[in-house]
Every structure is written in structure tokens, then in C-alpha cells.
Amino acid sequence: MFEAIAFYLFAALTIVMFTITVMTSQALYALTAMAAGMIFISAFFFILGADFLGAIQIIVYTGAVMAIYAFGMMFFDTTRNVIEKRSNPRFVVVLGALAAVLVVFIVLAPIVTTNLNANYPIDLAVGNSQAIGMVLFTKYLVPFELAAVMLLVAMIAGIVLAGKKMDKSLTLMTEEDIALMHDSFTHEATQEEAH
Amino acid sequence: MEITLTHYLVLSTVLFAIGLIGVMRRKNLLMLFFATEILLNAVNIGMAAISHYRGDYTGQMFAFFIIAIAASEVAVGLGLLIVWYKRTGKIDLDQMTSMRG
């Protein structure tokens, strides 16, 4: 009973929040609505008994991803309305029909199939976090390591792309070049202050 | 009133459809990123629901890796977006039609 109430409440809230994210013309409304929607999605994970996944959802999405978006939006002019041109509705209709057919297959697959066996059955004797750790560090160790390397590459790429003069290596440059780069950098800064 | 796997899959599909609408109608690249996040989250709900109702941890594992991929996608994508905005002053998809090597 309570499960049903919680499910319908959070389903309605999530759908409303994500609809606002998709439909609004204000970038800040979209950002805040999506942060709220991410929190509401973690409620489904807690209802489904995936406690660790729910905690990760809150930490990673509303903690890290939303913070990166908020940081990125400081670079863009977000106070004005987002103006978007509409063109080629036939293309959108064809893509939408294809996506609808695909979604029907995806949703029917787990309902139609009957003789499925659990690879890593859920053990109620241990907690969710403990069981997740045991499966993750035995059966999924290689994907876990690859994900770690991928996150490291993404972090370095983000720093190099967004940081100022991060594409130059100070260790590979001569002293004169560094001094020259430093001079031009401070010159730029004073110019910006003058503006 | 029993909440079954079908309920969760329908919810997942609805959220996925909202994300697809966003991907198709948005022309601003930042808004396009928001829509892709919605797509990934909709899939995560379906994964966790199947994991619960089939009694298998594999779904939750896949959800973890999807979250990791989403995080790195945001870091790289937003970095590229900032570089593009510094060069052109716009983050409009229609203005990215030409490539200059």
C-alpha cells in the first residue's frame, strides 16, 4: 500500500520535473528542475531495495554532475531566454516513430521472456551495499578498473579543455618561453580589468 | 494494489520519451546535454526495477557503470562546450554545420 503511494507520488513528481526541464526556455529553471528530478529518481532506487545505487545517484548526479553544470553555466549567458529555431518537422516525425517502435521491443523483452535465471542472485542475508561490493569486486572487477581509467581520462580532459593555458606543458618549455607566456598572461588580465 | 515490474517499465518508458522529445526539440547544446541525462536516468530506473523483480544484481551493476559513463560524458562534453563558446560566443547546434580543419 505504502509502496504504491510512494511509487505514484514520485512517478508524478519525476515526470513533472523532467517535463519542465525539457520544455522551459530558461536555462536556470531547467537546471533546478533536473536536480529535483534526480533526487526523486533516487527514491525509486530506495523503494526497489537498491540502497547503494540510491545513495550513489544522490552523490554523483545532484552532487557532482549538477555542480559541473552549474559551474559550466557561469561561462554562458544564462539570463536571456533560450531561442531555438524549429525546422524540418518530417525528420522529427520519422525519428519519433522509429524510436517508438524500438521502445516497444525494449519494454516487451523483459515481460515476454519467462525462463530467465539469475546470474548473481540477490542474497537477503547480507545488506545491499555489502552484496554490491562482493559482486563488483569479483565478477565485475575488470569493468570497474576500466571505468576508473575512463573517469581519470575524462577528468584530465575536462581540466585541459576548460582551464586557461592548460594545453601548454611548463616542464617542456624553456625559462624564456615561460616568462614570455607569463607576461602575455598578466597583460591580458590587465586588459580585461581595463574593460 | 501491487506495484509490478510493468509499472516501473512504463515509468521508465515515459521518462525516456520525455528525454527523446528533449533531444529532438532542443537546439541549444546545454539543453541537449540535460535531455541526454534524462535518457540515462530513465534507463537506470528500468535496470534497477528488473534487478529487483528478477532477483539479480546484474541490473544494478549496469546502472553503476551507466552513472560512471554519464559523469565522464558531462566532464568532457562541458569542457568542449566551453572551448566552443570561447571561440564563437554561441552554443547553438544550427551554427555548427561547417567544419574547418
PDB file of C-alpha atoms in Angstrom:
ATOM      1  CA  MET A   1       0.000   0.000   0.000  1.00  0.00           C
ATOM      2  CA  PHE A   2       2.653   2.491   1.083  1.00  0.00           C
ATOM      3  CA  GLU A   3       4.842   1.271  -1.742  1.00  0.00           C
ATOM      4  CA  ALA A   4       2.071   2.092  -4.231  1.00  0.00           C
ATOM      5  CA  ILE A   5       1.528   5.563  -2.765  1.00  0.00           C
ATOM      6  CA  ALA A   6       5.271   6.285  -2.842  1.00  0.00           C
ATOM      7  CA  PHE A   7       5.600   4.967  -6.388  1.00  0.00           C
ATOM      8  CA  TYR A   8       2.762   7.058  -7.826  1.00  0.00           C
ATOM      9  CA  LEU A   9       3.784  10.188  -5.905  1.00  0.00           C
ATOM     10  CA  PHE A  10       7.410  10.057  -7.032  1.00  0.00           C
ATOM     11  CA  ALA A  11       6.443   8.987 -10.559  1.00  0.00           C
ATOM     12  CA  ALA A  12       4.223  12.070 -10.937  1.00  0.00           C
ATOM     13  CA  LEU A  13       6.876  14.361  -9.429  1.00  0.00           C
ATOM     14  CA  THR A  14       9.658  12.977 -11.634  1.00  0.00           C
ATOM     15  CA  ILE A  15       7.593  13.260 -14.807  1.00  0.00           C
ATOM     16  CA  VAL A  16       6.589  16.860 -13.982  1.00  0.00           C
ATOM     17  CA  MET A  17      10.187  17.866 -13.178  1.00  0.00           C
ATOM     18  CA  PHE A  18      11.645  16.330 -16.338  1.00  0.00           C
ATOM     19  CA  THR A  19       8.877  17.854 -18.461  1.00  0.00           C
ATOM     20  CA  ILE A  20       9.841  21.271 -17.069  1.00  0.00           C
ATOM     21  CA  THR A  21      13.497  20.518 -17.879  1.00  0.00           C
ATOM     22  CA  VAL A  22      12.676  19.658 -21.478  1.00  0.00           C
ATOM     23  CA  MET A  23      10.077  22.350 -22.169  1.00  0.00           C
ATOM     24  CA  THR A  24      11.279  25.501 -20.389  1.00  0.00           C
ATOM     25  CA  SER A  25      13.119  28.286 -22.187  1.00  0.00           C
ATOM     26  CA  GLN A  26      15.047  29.362 -19.080  1.00  0.00           C
ATOM     27  CA  ALA A  27      18.344  27.524 -18.557  1.00  0.00           C
ATOM     28  CA  LEU A  28      18.277  28.024 -14.784  1.00  0.00           C
ATOM     29  CA  TYR A  29      14.758  26.576 -14.465  1.00  0.00           C
ATOM     30  CA  ALA A  30      15.898  23.556 -16.493  1.00  0.00           C
ATOM     31  CA  LEU A  31      18.922  23.045 -14.220  1.00  0.00           C
ATOM     32  CA  THR A  32      16.996  23.247 -10.939  1.00  0.00           C
ATOM     33  CA  ALA A  33      14.128  21.101 -12.225  1.00  0.00           C
ATOM     34  CA  MET A  34      16.575  18.420 -13.335  1.00  0.00           C
ATOM     35  CA  ALA A  35      18.366  18.466  -9.949  1.00  0.00           C
ATOM     36  CA  ALA A  36      14.988  17.890  -8.262  1.00  0.00           C
ATOM     37  CA  GLY A  37      14.137  15.109 -10.717  1.00  0.00           C
ATOM     38  CA  MET A  38      17.439  13.332  -9.961  1.00  0.00           C
ATOM     39  CA  ILE A  39      16.647  13.364  -6.218  1.00  0.00           C
ATOM     40  CA  PHE A  40      13.173  11.955  -6.891  1.00  0.00           C
ATOM     41  CA  ILE A  41      14.652   9.175  -9.037  1.00  0.00           C
ATOM     42  CA  SER A  42      16.822   8.083  -6.111  1.00  0.00           C
ATOM     43  CA  ALA A  43      13.547   7.449  -4.234  1.00  0.00           C
ATOM     44  CA  PHE A  44      12.716   4.677  -6.730  1.00  0.00           C
ATOM     45  CA  PHE A  45      16.074   3.040  -6.024  1.00  0.00           C
ATOM     46  CA  PHE A  46      15.347   3.071  -2.289  1.00  0.00           C
ATOM     47  CA  ILE A  47      11.864   1.592  -2.886  1.00  0.00           C
ATOM     48  CA  LEU A  48      13.417  -1.149  -5.040  1.00  0.00           C
ATOM     49  CA  GLY A  49      15.891  -2.083  -2.303  1.00  0.00           C
ATOM     50  CA  ALA A  50      18.927  -0.793  -4.217  1.00  0.00           C
ATOM     51  CA  ASP A  51      20.105   1.393  -1.326  1.00  0.00           C
ATOM     52  CA  PHE A  52      23.678   1.831  -2.516  1.00  0.00           C
ATOM     53  CA  LEU A  53      22.510   2.836  -6.006  1.00  0.00           C
ATOM     54  CA  GLY A  54      20.178   5.447  -4.488  1.00  0.00           C
ATOM     55  CA  ALA A  55      22.991   6.963  -2.422  1.00  0.00           C
ATOM     56  CA  ILE A  56      25.283   6.994  -5.477  1.00  0.00           C
ATOM     57  CA  GLN A  57      22.509   8.647  -7.513  1.00  0.00           C
ATOM     58  CA  ILE A  58      22.252  11.496  -4.995  1.00  0.00           C
ATOM     59  CA  ILE A  59      26.031  11.897  -4.579  1.00  0.00           C
ATOM     60  CA  VAL A  60      27.033  11.639  -8.239  1.00  0.00           C
ATOM     61  CA  TYR A  61      24.103  13.287 -10.005  1.00  0.00           C
ATOM     62  CA  THR A  62      22.924  16.008  -7.664  1.00  0.00           C
ATOM     63  CA  GLY A  63      26.351  16.417  -6.076  1.00  0.00           C
ATOM     64  CA  ALA A  64      28.830  16.159  -8.924  1.00  0.00           C
ATOM     65  CA  VAL A  65      27.021  16.377 -12.271  1.00  0.00           C
ATOM     66  CA  MET A  66      24.729  19.240 -11.252  1.00  0.00           C
ATOM     67  CA  ALA A  67      27.678  21.112  -9.722  1.00  0.00           C
ATOM     68  CA  ILE A  68      29.603  20.742 -13.007  1.00  0.00           C
ATOM     69  CA  TYR A  69      26.588  22.017 -14.950  1.00  0.00           C
ATOM     70  CA  ALA A  70      26.155  24.969 -12.573  1.00  0.00           C
ATOM     71  CA  PHE A  71      29.881  25.693 -12.928  1.00  0.00           C
ATOM     72  CA  GLY A  72      29.661  25.441 -16.716  1.00  0.00           C
ATOM     73  CA  MET A  73      26.648  27.722 -16.876  1.00  0.00           C
ATOM     74  CA  MET A  74      28.713  30.501 -15.307  1.00  0.00           C
ATOM     75  CA  PHE A  75      30.588  30.649 -18.634  1.00  0.00           C
ATOM     76  CA  PHE A  76      27.430  31.055 -20.665  1.00  0.00           C
ATOM     77  CA  ASP A  77      24.919  33.863 -20.700  1.00  0.00           C
ATOM     78  CA  THR A  78      22.029  32.115 -18.958  1.00  0.00           C
ATOM     79  CA  THR A  79      19.874  35.088 -18.032  1.00  0.00           C
ATOM     80  CA  ARG A  80      18.420  35.510 -21.514  1.00  0.00           C
ATOM     81  CA  ASN A  81      15.801  33.161 -22.888  1.00  0.00           C
ATOM     82  CA  VAL A  82      16.993  30.246 -24.977  1.00  0.00           C
ATOM     83  CA  ILE A  83      15.926  30.967 -28.543  1.00  0.00           C
ATOM     84  CA  GLU A  84      15.532  27.866 -30.640  1.00  0.00           C
ATOM     85  CA  LYS A  85      14.627  27.659 -34.290  1.00  0.00           C
ATOM     86  CA  ARG A  86      12.194  24.965 -35.381  1.00  0.00           C
ATOM     87  CA  SER A  87      12.728  23.339 -38.743  1.00  0.00           C
ATOM     88  CA  ASN A  88      12.104  20.106 -40.648  1.00  0.00           C
ATOM     89  CA  PRO A  89       9.159  18.527 -38.756  1.00  0.00           C
ATOM     90  CA  ARG A  90       9.066  15.475 -41.052  1.00  0.00           C
ATOM     91  CA  PHE A  91      12.527  14.424 -39.879  1.00  0.00           C
ATOM     92  CA  VAL A  92      11.370  14.622 -36.257  1.00  0.00           C
ATOM     93  CA  VAL A  93       8.231  12.564 -37.022  1.00  0.00           C
ATOM     94  CA  VAL A  94      10.226   9.771 -38.717  1.00  0.00           C
ATOM     95  CA  LEU A  95      12.773   9.680 -35.869  1.00  0.00           C
ATOM     96  CA  GLY A  96       9.983   9.650 -33.300  1.00  0.00           C
ATOM     97  CA  ALA A  97       8.175   6.736 -34.984  1.00  0.00           C
ATOM     98  CA  LEU A  98      11.418   4.707 -35.168  1.00  0.00           C
ATOM     99  CA  ALA A  99      12.159   5.407 -31.505  1.00  0.00           C
ATOM    100  CA  ALA A 100       8.605   4.379 -30.523  1.00  0.00           C
ATOM    101  CA  VAL A 101       8.914   1.012 -32.302  1.00  0.00           C
ATOM    102  CA  LEU A 102      12.295   0.425 -30.662  1.00  0.00           C
ATOM    103  CA  VAL A 103      10.956   1.280 -27.203  1.00  0.00           C
ATOM    104  CA  VAL A 104       8.076  -1.215 -27.609  1.00  0.00           C
ATOM    105  CA  PHE A 105      10.604  -4.013 -28.265  1.00  0.00           C
ATOM    106  CA  ILE A 106      12.784  -2.941 -25.341  1.00  0.00           C
ATOM    107  CA  VAL A 107       9.868  -2.870 -22.883  1.00  0.00           C
ATOM    108  CA  LEU A 108       8.327  -6.133 -24.109  1.00  0.00           C
ATOM    109  CA  ALA A 109      11.599  -8.090 -23.867  1.00  0.00           C
ATOM    110  CA  PRO A 110      11.761  -8.479 -20.038  1.00  0.00           C
ATOM    111  CA  ILE A 111       7.963  -9.057 -19.785  1.00  0.00           C
ATOM    112  CA  VAL A 112       7.710 -11.722 -22.525  1.00  0.00           C
ATOM    113  CA  THR A 113      10.766 -13.740 -21.547  1.00  0.00           C
ATOM    114  CA  THR A 114       9.943 -16.350 -18.904  1.00  0.00           C
ATOM    115  CA  ASN A 115      12.820 -18.782 -18.467  1.00  0.00           C
ATOM    116  CA  LEU A 116      15.465 -16.429 -17.132  1.00  0.00           C
ATOM    117  CA  ASN A 117      17.979 -17.449 -14.497  1.00  0.00           C
ATOM    118  CA  ALA A 118      19.695 -15.017 -12.146  1.00  0.00           C
ATOM    119  CA  ASN A 119      23.448 -14.838 -12.709  1.00  0.00           C
ATOM    120  CA  TYR A 120      24.130 -13.221  -9.338  1.00  0.00           C
ATOM    121  CA  PRO A 121      21.036 -13.892  -7.210  1.00  0.00           C
ATOM    122  CA  ILE A 122      20.070 -11.396  -4.528  1.00  0.00           C
ATOM    123  CA  ASP A 123      21.101 -12.641  -1.094  1.00  0.00           C
ATOM    124  CA  LEU A 124      18.842 -11.268   1.641  1.00  0.00           C
ATOM    125  CA  ALA A 125      21.233 -12.372   4.403  1.00  0.00           C
ATOM    126  CA  VAL A 126      23.709  -9.562   3.651  1.00  0.00           C
ATOM    127  CA  GLY A 127      22.966  -5.880   3.134  1.00  0.00           C
ATOM    128  CA  ASN A 128      22.709  -4.296  -0.279  1.00  0.00           C
ATOM    129  CA  SER A 129      25.992  -2.353  -0.082  1.00  0.00           C
ATOM    130  CA  GLN A 130      27.929  -5.418   1.069  1.00  0.00           C
ATOM    131  CA  ALA A 131      26.462  -7.630  -1.652  1.00  0.00           C
ATOM    132  CA  ILE A 132      27.123  -4.949  -4.300  1.00  0.00           C
ATOM    133  CA  GLY A 133      30.736  -4.803  -3.154  1.00  0.00           C
ATOM    134  CA  MET A 134      31.124  -8.558  -3.355  1.00  0.00           C
ATOM    135  CA  VAL A 135      29.711  -8.777  -6.896  1.00  0.00           C
ATOM    136  CA  LEU A 136      31.506  -5.629  -8.094  1.00  0.00           C
ATOM    137  CA  PHE A 137      34.950  -6.683  -6.852  1.00  0.00           C
ATOM    138  CA  THR A 138      34.735 -10.296  -8.016  1.00  0.00           C
ATOM    139  CA  LYS A 139      32.658 -10.616 -11.193  1.00  0.00           C
ATOM    140  CA  TYR A 140      32.877  -7.025 -12.456  1.00  0.00           C
ATOM    141  CA  LEU A 141      36.435  -6.141 -11.424  1.00  0.00           C
ATOM    142  CA  VAL A 142      37.782  -5.526 -14.946  1.00  0.00           C
ATOM    143  CA  PRO A 143      34.889  -3.226 -15.988  1.00  0.00           C
ATOM    144  CA  PHE A 144      35.330  -1.437 -12.655  1.00  0.00           C
ATOM    145  CA  GLU A 145      39.024  -0.784 -13.358  1.00  0.00           C
ATOM    146  CA  LEU A 146      38.213   0.321 -16.898  1.00  0.00           C
ATOM    147  CA  ALA A 147      35.578   2.722 -15.536  1.00  0.00           C
ATOM    148  CA  ALA A 148      38.202   4.144 -13.163  1.00  0.00           C
ATOM    149  CA  VAL A 149      40.631   4.737 -16.062  1.00  0.00           C
ATOM    150  CA  MET A 150      37.801   6.279 -18.106  1.00  0.00           C
ATOM    151  CA  LEU A 151      36.928   8.688 -15.275  1.00  0.00           C
ATOM    152  CA  LEU A 152      40.605   9.663 -14.933  1.00  0.00           C
ATOM    153  CA  VAL A 153      40.840  10.361 -18.682  1.00  0.00           C
ATOM    154  CA  ALA A 154      37.613  12.386 -18.536  1.00  0.00           C
ATOM    155  CA  MET A 155      38.898  14.390 -15.559  1.00  0.00           C
ATOM    156  CA  ILE A 156      42.174  15.265 -17.291  1.00  0.00           C
ATOM    157  CA  ALA A 157      40.292  16.119 -20.488  1.00  0.00           C
ATOM    158  CA  GLY A 158      37.942  18.417 -18.577  1.00  0.00           C
ATOM    159  CA  ILE A 159      40.829  20.222 -16.863  1.00  0.00           C
ATOM    160  CA  VAL A 160      42.813  20.639 -20.101  1.00  0.00           C
ATOM    161  CA  LEU A 161      39.791  21.846 -22.091  1.00  0.00           C
ATOM    162  CA  ALA A 162      38.334  24.275 -19.570  1.00  0.00           C
ATOM    163  CA  GLY A 163      41.498  25.557 -17.868  1.00  0.00           C
ATOM    164  CA  LYS A 164      43.454  28.571 -19.122  1.00  0.00           C
ATOM    165  CA  LYS A 165      46.767  27.743 -20.852  1.00  0.00           C
ATOM    166  CA  MET A 166      46.390  24.152 -19.719  1.00  0.00           C
ATOM    167  CA  ASP A 167      47.349  22.846 -23.153  1.00  0.00           C
ATOM    168  CA  LYS A 168      50.977  24.004 -22.598  1.00  0.00           C
ATOM    169  CA  SER A 169      53.440  21.961 -20.554  1.00  0.00           C
ATOM    170  CA  LEU A 170      55.624  24.036 -18.257  1.00  0.00           C
ATOM    171  CA  THR A 171      58.142  21.209 -17.799  1.00  0.00           C
ATOM    172  CA  LEU A 172      58.839  21.005 -21.550  1.00  0.00           C
ATOM    173  CA  MET A 173      59.295  24.767 -22.060  1.00  0.00           C
ATOM    174  CA  THR A 174      62.418  26.893 -21.636  1.00  0.00           C
ATOM    175  CA  GLU A 175      62.615  29.577 -18.955  1.00  0.00           C
ATOM    176  CA  GLU A 176      62.322  32.396 -21.519  1.00  0.00           C
ATOM    177  CA  ASP A 177      59.171  30.945 -23.012  1.00  0.00           C
ATOM    178  CA  ILE A 178      57.596  30.610 -19.567  1.00  0.00           C
ATOM    179  CA  ALA A 179      58.467  34.213 -18.725  1.00  0.00           C
ATOM    180  CA  LEU A 180      57.063  35.338 -22.095  1.00  0.00           C
ATOM    181  CA  MET A 181      53.853  33.365 -21.565  1.00  0.00           C
ATOM    182  CA  HIS A 182      53.531  34.756 -18.059  1.00  0.00           C
ATOM    183  CA  ASP A 183      53.991  38.332 -19.330  1.00  0.00           C
ATOM    184  CA  SER A 184      51.338  37.942 -22.012  1.00  0.00           C
ATOM    185  CA  PHE A 185      49.017  36.322 -19.478  1.00  0.00           C
ATOM    186  CA  THR A 186      49.277  39.216 -17.000  1.00  0.00           C
ATOM    187  CA  HIS A 187      48.981  41.647 -19.919  1.00  0.00           C
ATOM    188  CA  GLU A 188      45.707  40.004 -20.934  1.00  0.00           C
ATOM    189  CA  ALA A 189      44.461  40.128 -17.353  1.00  0.00           C
ATOM    190  CA  THR A 190      45.153  43.855 -17.031  1.00  0.00           C
ATOM    191  CA  GLN A 191      43.450  44.425 -20.387  1.00  0.00           C
ATOM    192  CA  GLU A 192      40.390  42.597 -19.172  1.00  0.00           C
ATOM    193  CA  GLU A 193      40.366  44.673 -15.987  1.00  0.00           C
ATOM    194  CA  ALA A 194      40.597  47.848 -18.053  1.00  0.00           C
ATOM    195  CA  HIS A 195      37.486  46.781 -19.961  1.00  0.00           C
TER     196      HIS A 195
ATOM    197  CA  MET B   1      -2.501  -2.535  -5.169  1.00  0.00           C
ATOM    198  CA  GLU B   2       0.691  -4.322  -6.084  1.00  0.00           C
ATOM    199  CA  ILE B   3       3.417  -2.405  -7.919  1.00  0.00           C
ATOM    200  CA  THR B   4       4.818  -4.760 -10.545  1.00  0.00           C
ATOM    201  CA  LEU B   5       7.710  -4.722 -12.967  1.00  0.00           C
ATOM    202  CA  THR B   6       5.368  -3.397 -15.659  1.00  0.00           C
ATOM    203  CA  HIS B   7       4.690  -0.234 -13.631  1.00  0.00           C
ATOM    204  CA  TYR B   8       8.371   0.552 -13.430  1.00  0.00           C
ATOM    205  CA  LEU B   9       8.970  -0.242 -17.101  1.00  0.00           C
ATOM    206  CA  VAL B  10       6.088   2.050 -18.122  1.00  0.00           C
ATOM    207  CA  LEU B  11       7.515   4.832 -15.945  1.00  0.00           C
ATOM    208  CA  SER B  12      10.962   4.239 -17.443  1.00  0.00           C
ATOM    209  CA  THR B  13       9.479   4.428 -20.949  1.00  0.00           C
ATOM    210  CA  VAL B  14       7.612   7.661 -20.172  1.00  0.00           C
ATOM    211  CA  LEU B  15      10.777   9.305 -18.838  1.00  0.00           C
ATOM    212  CA  PHE B  16      12.737   8.015 -21.831  1.00  0.00           C
ATOM    213  CA  ALA B  17      10.096   9.536 -24.142  1.00  0.00           C
ATOM    214  CA  ILE B  18      10.418  12.885 -22.351  1.00  0.00           C
ATOM    215  CA  GLY B  19      14.171  12.732 -22.852  1.00  0.00           C
ATOM    216  CA  LEU B  20      13.735  11.837 -26.541  1.00  0.00           C
ATOM    217  CA  ILE B  21      11.400  14.812 -27.021  1.00  0.00           C
ATOM    218  CA  GLY B  22      14.081  16.975 -25.445  1.00  0.00           C
ATOM    219  CA  VAL B  23      16.818  15.591 -27.713  1.00  0.00           C
ATOM    220  CA  MET B  24      14.693  16.230 -30.794  1.00  0.00           C
ATOM    221  CA  ARG B  25      13.399  19.719 -30.000  1.00  0.00           C
ATOM    222  CA  ARG B  26      16.406  21.314 -28.329  1.00  0.00           C
ATOM    223  CA  LYS B  27      18.838  23.331 -30.435  1.00  0.00           C
ATOM    224  CA  ASN B  28      20.832  24.758 -27.529  1.00  0.00           C
ATOM    225  CA  LEU B  29      23.680  22.353 -26.728  1.00  0.00           C
ATOM    226  CA  LEU B  30      23.490  22.764 -22.949  1.00  0.00           C
ATOM    227  CA  MET B  31      19.795  21.869 -23.049  1.00  0.00           C
ATOM    228  CA  LEU B  32      20.659  18.888 -25.258  1.00  0.00           C
ATOM    229  CA  PHE B  33      23.012  17.639 -22.521  1.00  0.00           C
ATOM    230  CA  PHE B  34      20.179  17.913 -19.991  1.00  0.00           C
ATOM    231  CA  ALA B  35      17.983  15.756 -22.228  1.00  0.00           C
ATOM    232  CA  THR B  36      20.679  13.070 -22.526  1.00  0.00           C
ATOM    233  CA  GLU B  37      20.950  12.960 -18.723  1.00  0.00           C
ATOM    234  CA  ILE B  38      17.204  12.291 -18.592  1.00  0.00           C
ATOM    235  CA  LEU B  39      17.613   9.426 -21.090  1.00  0.00           C
ATOM    236  CA  LEU B  40      20.348   7.807 -18.982  1.00  0.00           C
ATOM    237  CA  ASN B  41      18.313   8.149 -15.778  1.00  0.00           C
ATOM    238  CA  ALA B  42      15.224   6.619 -17.378  1.00  0.00           C
ATOM    239  CA  VAL B  43      17.286   3.571 -18.344  1.00  0.00           C
ATOM    240  CA  ASN B  44      18.704   3.358 -14.803  1.00  0.00           C
ATOM    241  CA  ILE B  45      15.194   3.067 -13.332  1.00  0.00           C
ATOM    242  CA  GLY B  46      14.427   0.178 -15.680  1.00  0.00           C
ATOM    243  CA  MET B  47      17.725  -1.551 -14.766  1.00  0.00           C
ATOM    244  CA  ALA B  48      17.110  -1.257 -11.015  1.00  0.00           C
ATOM    245  CA  ALA B  49      13.493  -2.474 -11.377  1.00  0.00           C
ATOM    246  CA  ILE B  50      14.494  -5.567 -13.383  1.00  0.00           C
ATOM    247  CA  SER B  51      17.283  -6.225 -10.869  1.00  0.00           C
ATOM    248  CA  HIS B  52      14.730  -6.163  -8.037  1.00  0.00           C
ATOM    249  CA  TYR B  53      11.961  -8.219  -9.655  1.00  0.00           C
ATOM    250  CA  ARG B  54      14.268 -10.850 -11.193  1.00  0.00           C
ATOM    251  CA  GLY B  55      16.343 -11.133  -8.025  1.00  0.00           C
ATOM    252  CA  ASP B  56      19.665 -10.450  -9.759  1.00  0.00           C
ATOM    253  CA  TYR B  57      22.429  -7.938  -9.088  1.00  0.00           C
ATOM    254  CA  THR B  58      23.427  -7.577 -12.743  1.00  0.00           C
ATOM    255  CA  GLY B  59      20.930  -4.756 -13.376  1.00  0.00           C
ATOM    256  CA  GLN B  60      22.312  -2.669 -10.526  1.00  0.00           C
ATOM    257  CA  MET B  61      25.864  -3.252 -11.793  1.00  0.00           C
ATOM    258  CA  PHE B  62      24.931  -1.933 -15.217  1.00  0.00           C
ATOM    259  CA  ALA B  63      23.259   1.066 -13.581  1.00  0.00           C
ATOM    260  CA  PHE B  64      26.545   1.853 -11.780  1.00  0.00           C
ATOM    261  CA  PHE B  65      28.531   1.790 -14.992  1.00  0.00           C
ATOM    262  CA  ILE B  66      25.904   3.957 -16.698  1.00  0.00           C
ATOM    263  CA  ILE B  67      26.298   6.523 -13.901  1.00  0.00           C
ATOM    264  CA  ALA B  68      30.099   6.457 -14.316  1.00  0.00           C
ATOM    265  CA  ILE B  69      29.742   6.980 -18.076  1.00  0.00           C
ATOM    266  CA  ALA B  70      27.293   9.851 -17.529  1.00  0.00           C
ATOM    267  CA  ALA B  71      29.723  11.579 -15.164  1.00  0.00           C
ATOM    268  CA  SER B  72      32.660  11.373 -17.591  1.00  0.00           C
ATOM    269  CA  GLU B  73      30.416  12.413 -20.506  1.00  0.00           C
ATOM    270  CA  VAL B  74      29.460  15.582 -18.636  1.00  0.00           C
ATOM    271  CA  ALA B  75      33.085  16.437 -17.808  1.00  0.00           C
ATOM    272  CA  VAL B  76      34.351  16.062 -21.390  1.00  0.00           C
ATOM    273  CA  GLY B  77      31.226  17.475 -23.056  1.00  0.00           C
ATOM    274  CA  LEU B  78      31.094  20.591 -20.928  1.00  0.00           C
ATOM    275  CA  GLY B  79      34.835  21.185 -21.429  1.00  0.00           C
ATOM    276  CA  LEU B  80      34.377  21.025 -25.211  1.00  0.00           C
ATOM    277  CA  LEU B  81      31.316  23.285 -24.926  1.00  0.00           C
ATOM    278  CA  ILE B  82      33.297  25.917 -23.009  1.00  0.00           C
ATOM    279  CA  VAL B  83      36.067  25.849 -25.646  1.00  0.00           C
ATOM    280  CA  TRP B  84      33.457  26.244 -28.412  1.00  0.00           C
ATOM    281  CA  TYR B  85      31.743  29.107 -26.556  1.00  0.00           C
ATOM    282  CA  LYS B  86      35.066  30.922 -26.079  1.00  0.00           C
ATOM    283  CA  ARG B  87      35.754  30.685 -29.829  1.00  0.00           C
ATOM    284  CA  THR B  88      32.347  31.540 -31.284  1.00  0.00           C
ATOM    285  CA  GLY B  89      30.261  33.025 -28.464  1.00  0.00           C
ATOM    286  CA  LYS B  90      27.355  30.715 -29.291  1.00  0.00           C
ATOM    287  CA  ILE B  91      26.275  27.228 -28.242  1.00  0.00           C
ATOM    288  CA  ASP B  92      23.643  26.787 -30.929  1.00  0.00           C
ATOM    289  CA  LEU B  93      23.512  23.476 -32.785  1.00  0.00           C
ATOM    290  CA  ASP B  94      22.472  25.114 -36.083  1.00  0.00           C
ATOM    291  CA  GLN B  95      25.683  27.125 -36.200  1.00  0.00           C
ATOM    292  CA  MET B  96      27.863  24.015 -36.023  1.00  0.00           C
ATOM    293  CA  THR B  97      27.095  22.878 -39.552  1.00  0.00           C
ATOM    294  CA  SER B  98      30.522  23.585 -41.057  1.00  0.00           C
ATOM    295  CA  MET B  99      33.862  22.054 -40.126  1.00  0.00           C
ATOM    296  CA  ARG B 100      37.126  23.851 -40.719  1.00  0.00           C
ATOM    297  CA  GLY B 101      40.204  21.719 -40.301  1.00  0.00           C
TER     298      GLY B 101
END
